[in-house]
Amino acid sequence: MATKKKAPFTLKSPDFRQNGTIAIEQVFNSFGCTGKNISPALEWSGAPEGTQSFALLCHDPDAPTGGAGWWHWLVLNIPASASGLAKDAGRADGSKLPAGAVHVNTDFGGPGWGGPCPPVGDKPHRYVFTLYALKVDKLDASGGTASLAGYMVNGNAIGKTKLIGKFGRKS
């Protein structure tokens, strides 16, 4: 008897397609950018067996920071029962996150979604949304940095999937 193949672990958004342009609605509203800073809706399926929670990390590897990139959004302790994050779940107060989920401070200096705002004239930057399936139900990165959270997430990951959006500014 053939075994049924499990669907792949996937991440998508109704707000932009893979390698597509991120809308002005998601763009930061400072540093010369005039977006609405609303986090995109995200949906996922096919989590690996044994997933006890999820973590979402959004990073811009193209930011001119000397190689460190820029952390735009980090969410830990997303319940294993979740299959997505609603549009605007990135509010700094955490009010639109699933119960138990928490933000970690971004490179903007605080919690929540910080949208794209690359320097004028740069090629469009990549915003890499990585969803991790974790073997633990909770990580405690309170007061920690984005890099510490990423270290803890990677150390407990049993699977991951990525979605990349792009955004650039001509003027």
Short mmCIF file of C-alpha atoms in Angstrom, two decimals:
data_model
loop_
_atom_site.label_atom_id
_atom_site.label_comp_id
_atom_site.label_asym_id
_atom_site.label_seq_id
_atom_site.Cartn_x
_atom_site.Cartn_y
_atom_site.Cartn_z
CA MET A 1 0.00 0.00 0.00
CA ALA A 2 1.38 3.38 -1.00
CA THR A 3 1.78 5.98 1.70
CA LYS A 4 0.25 9.37 1.17
CA LYS A 5 2.92 12.02 0.63
CA LYS A 6 2.62 14.96 3.02
CA ALA A 7 2.15 18.38 1.45
CA PRO A 8 5.24 20.61 1.53
CA PHE A 9 5.63 23.27 4.22
CA THR A 10 4.67 26.49 2.45
CA LEU A 11 4.28 30.19 3.26
CA LYS A 12 2.33 32.65 1.13
CA SER A 13 0.62 36.02 1.34
CA PRO A 14 -2.51 37.42 -0.30
CA ASP A 15 -0.71 40.80 -0.25
CA PHE A 16 2.25 39.93 -2.51
CA ARG A 17 3.48 36.95 -4.49
CA GLN A 18 6.85 35.19 -4.24
CA ASN A 19 9.55 37.64 -5.42
CA GLY A 20 6.82 40.21 -6.09
CA THR A 21 6.68 43.85 -5.08
CA ILE A 22 5.55 44.67 -1.56
CA ALA A 23 2.73 47.25 -1.57
CA ILE A 24 3.04 50.80 -0.24
CA GLU A 25 0.57 49.75 2.49
CA GLN A 26 3.33 47.62 4.04
CA VAL A 27 6.09 50.25 3.66
CA PHE A 28 7.53 52.04 6.71
CA ASN A 29 6.23 55.52 7.53
CA SER A 30 9.43 57.36 8.48
CA PHE A 31 13.04 57.77 7.28
CA GLY A 32 11.64 59.46 4.16
CA CYS A 33 9.18 56.66 3.39
CA THR A 34 5.44 57.34 3.38
CA GLY A 35 3.80 53.95 3.67
CA LYS A 36 1.18 52.82 6.17
CA ASN A 37 3.48 50.32 7.95
CA ILE A 38 0.82 47.60 8.01
CA SER A 39 2.24 44.07 8.15
CA PRO A 40 1.10 41.76 5.36
CA ALA A 41 -1.25 38.86 5.92
CA LEU A 42 0.58 35.53 5.89
CA GLU A 43 -0.76 31.99 5.46
CA TRP A 44 0.97 28.65 5.85
CA SER A 45 0.32 24.94 5.58
CA GLY A 46 2.12 21.60 5.63
CA ALA A 47 3.97 22.06 8.94
CA PRO A 48 6.24 19.15 9.84
CA GLU A 49 5.00 16.49 12.22
CA GLY A 50 5.96 17.35 15.79
CA THR A 51 5.59 21.13 15.37
CA GLN A 52 4.85 22.64 18.78
CA SER A 53 5.02 26.33 17.79
CA PHE A 54 6.10 28.65 15.00
CA ALA A 55 8.41 31.64 14.74
CA LEU A 56 8.39 34.23 11.98
CA LEU A 57 11.47 36.29 11.16
CA CYS A 58 11.58 38.95 8.45
CA HIS A 59 15.03 40.15 7.36
CA ASP A 60 16.41 42.43 4.64
CA PRO A 61 19.82 40.99 3.66
CA ASP A 62 20.39 43.89 1.24
CA ALA A 63 20.35 46.68 3.85
CA PRO A 64 23.58 48.72 3.82
CA THR A 65 24.67 47.79 7.34
CA GLY A 66 28.10 46.34 6.70
CA GLY A 67 26.77 42.81 6.23
CA ALA A 68 24.28 42.47 9.10
CA GLY A 69 21.18 43.23 7.07
CA TRP A 70 18.10 44.62 8.82
CA TRP A 71 15.53 42.81 10.99
CA HIS A 72 12.02 44.02 10.15
CA TRP A 73 9.80 41.68 12.17
CA LEU A 74 10.25 38.85 14.66
CA VAL A 75 7.38 36.90 16.19
CA LEU A 76 7.92 33.99 18.58
CA ASN A 77 5.60 31.51 20.28
CA ILE A 78 2.99 31.39 17.54
CA PRO A 79 0.75 28.46 18.54
CA ALA A 80 1.07 25.25 16.53
CA SER A 81 -2.67 25.49 15.82
CA ALA A 82 -2.16 28.74 13.85
CA SER A 83 -2.18 28.71 10.06
CA GLY A 84 -1.39 32.35 9.48
CA LEU A 85 -1.06 35.89 10.74
CA ALA A 86 -3.74 38.46 9.93
CA LYS A 87 -2.95 41.66 8.09
CA ASP A 88 -1.69 44.23 10.65
CA ALA A 89 -0.72 41.50 13.15
CA GLY A 90 2.54 43.43 13.41
CA ARG A 91 1.09 46.14 15.64
CA ALA A 92 3.72 46.97 18.25
CA ASP A 93 1.32 46.29 21.13
CA GLY A 94 0.83 42.68 20.00
CA SER A 95 -2.96 43.06 20.07
CA LYS A 96 -3.47 41.30 16.73
CA LEU A 97 -1.09 38.39 17.33
CA PRO A 98 -2.43 34.92 18.16
CA ALA A 99 -2.74 34.29 21.92
CA GLY A 100 0.67 33.60 23.44
CA ALA A 101 2.70 34.98 20.52
CA VAL A 102 5.19 37.76 21.23
CA HIS A 103 7.25 40.29 19.29
CA VAL A 104 11.02 40.66 19.61
CA ASN A 105 12.55 44.10 19.04
CA THR A 106 13.53 44.82 15.45
CA ASP A 107 16.41 46.90 14.15
CA PHE A 108 14.08 49.90 14.32
CA GLY A 109 14.53 49.65 18.10
CA GLY A 110 11.13 48.36 19.14
CA PRO A 111 8.66 45.50 18.71
CA GLY A 112 6.31 44.88 15.81
CA TRP A 113 6.40 45.23 12.07
CA GLY A 114 8.76 47.78 10.57
CA GLY A 115 8.10 47.91 6.86
CA PRO A 116 10.51 48.30 3.96
CA CYS A 117 12.31 51.61 3.51
CA PRO A 118 15.49 51.05 1.50
CA PRO A 119 17.73 53.96 0.54
CA VAL A 120 16.70 55.93 -2.53
CA GLY A 121 18.45 54.64 -5.62
CA ASP A 122 19.34 51.19 -4.26
CA LYS A 123 18.21 48.21 -6.31
CA PRO A 124 15.00 46.80 -4.83
CA HIS A 125 15.77 45.09 -1.52
CA ARG A 126 14.64 41.56 -0.66
CA TYR A 127 12.45 41.08 2.41
CA VAL A 128 12.79 37.46 3.43
CA PHE A 129 9.93 36.15 5.56
CA THR A 130 11.06 32.86 7.10
CA LEU A 131 8.55 30.77 9.03
CA TYR A 132 10.11 28.18 11.32
CA ALA A 133 8.35 25.12 12.73
CA LEU A 134 9.75 24.56 16.22
CA LYS A 135 10.10 21.49 18.43
CA VAL A 136 9.28 23.56 21.55
CA ASP A 137 6.07 25.35 22.46
CA LYS A 138 7.79 28.46 23.79
CA LEU A 139 11.05 30.38 23.52
CA ASP A 140 12.02 33.07 26.01
CA ALA A 141 13.92 35.79 24.20
CA SER A 142 12.45 38.61 26.27
CA GLY A 143 14.81 41.56 26.33
CA GLY A 144 17.07 39.85 23.81
CA THR A 145 18.25 40.99 20.40
CA ALA A 146 17.04 39.84 17.02
CA SER A 147 20.23 37.84 16.60
CA LEU A 148 19.70 36.05 19.92
CA ALA A 149 16.12 35.23 18.93
CA GLY A 150 17.34 33.94 15.57
CA TYR A 151 19.93 31.77 17.29
CA MET A 152 17.29 30.28 19.60
CA VAL A 153 14.85 29.75 16.73
CA ASN A 154 17.43 28.01 14.53
CA GLY A 155 18.49 25.78 17.44
CA ASN A 156 14.91 24.53 17.83
CA ALA A 157 13.76 24.40 14.21
CA ILE A 158 12.43 21.20 12.66
CA GLY A 159 11.45 22.87 9.40
CA LYS A 160 11.29 26.21 7.65
CA THR A 161 9.76 27.86 4.62
CA LYS A 162 10.39 31.24 3.00
CA LEU A 163 8.52 33.94 1.16
CA ILE A 164 10.43 36.82 -0.42
CA GLY A 165 8.99 40.22 -1.31
CA LYS A 166 10.85 43.12 -2.89
CA PHE A 167 10.71 46.88 -2.59
CA GLY A 168 12.79 49.74 -3.92
CA ARG A 169 12.63 53.56 -4.03
CA LYS A 170 13.61 55.67 -7.01
CA SER A 171 13.04 58.99 -5.26
#
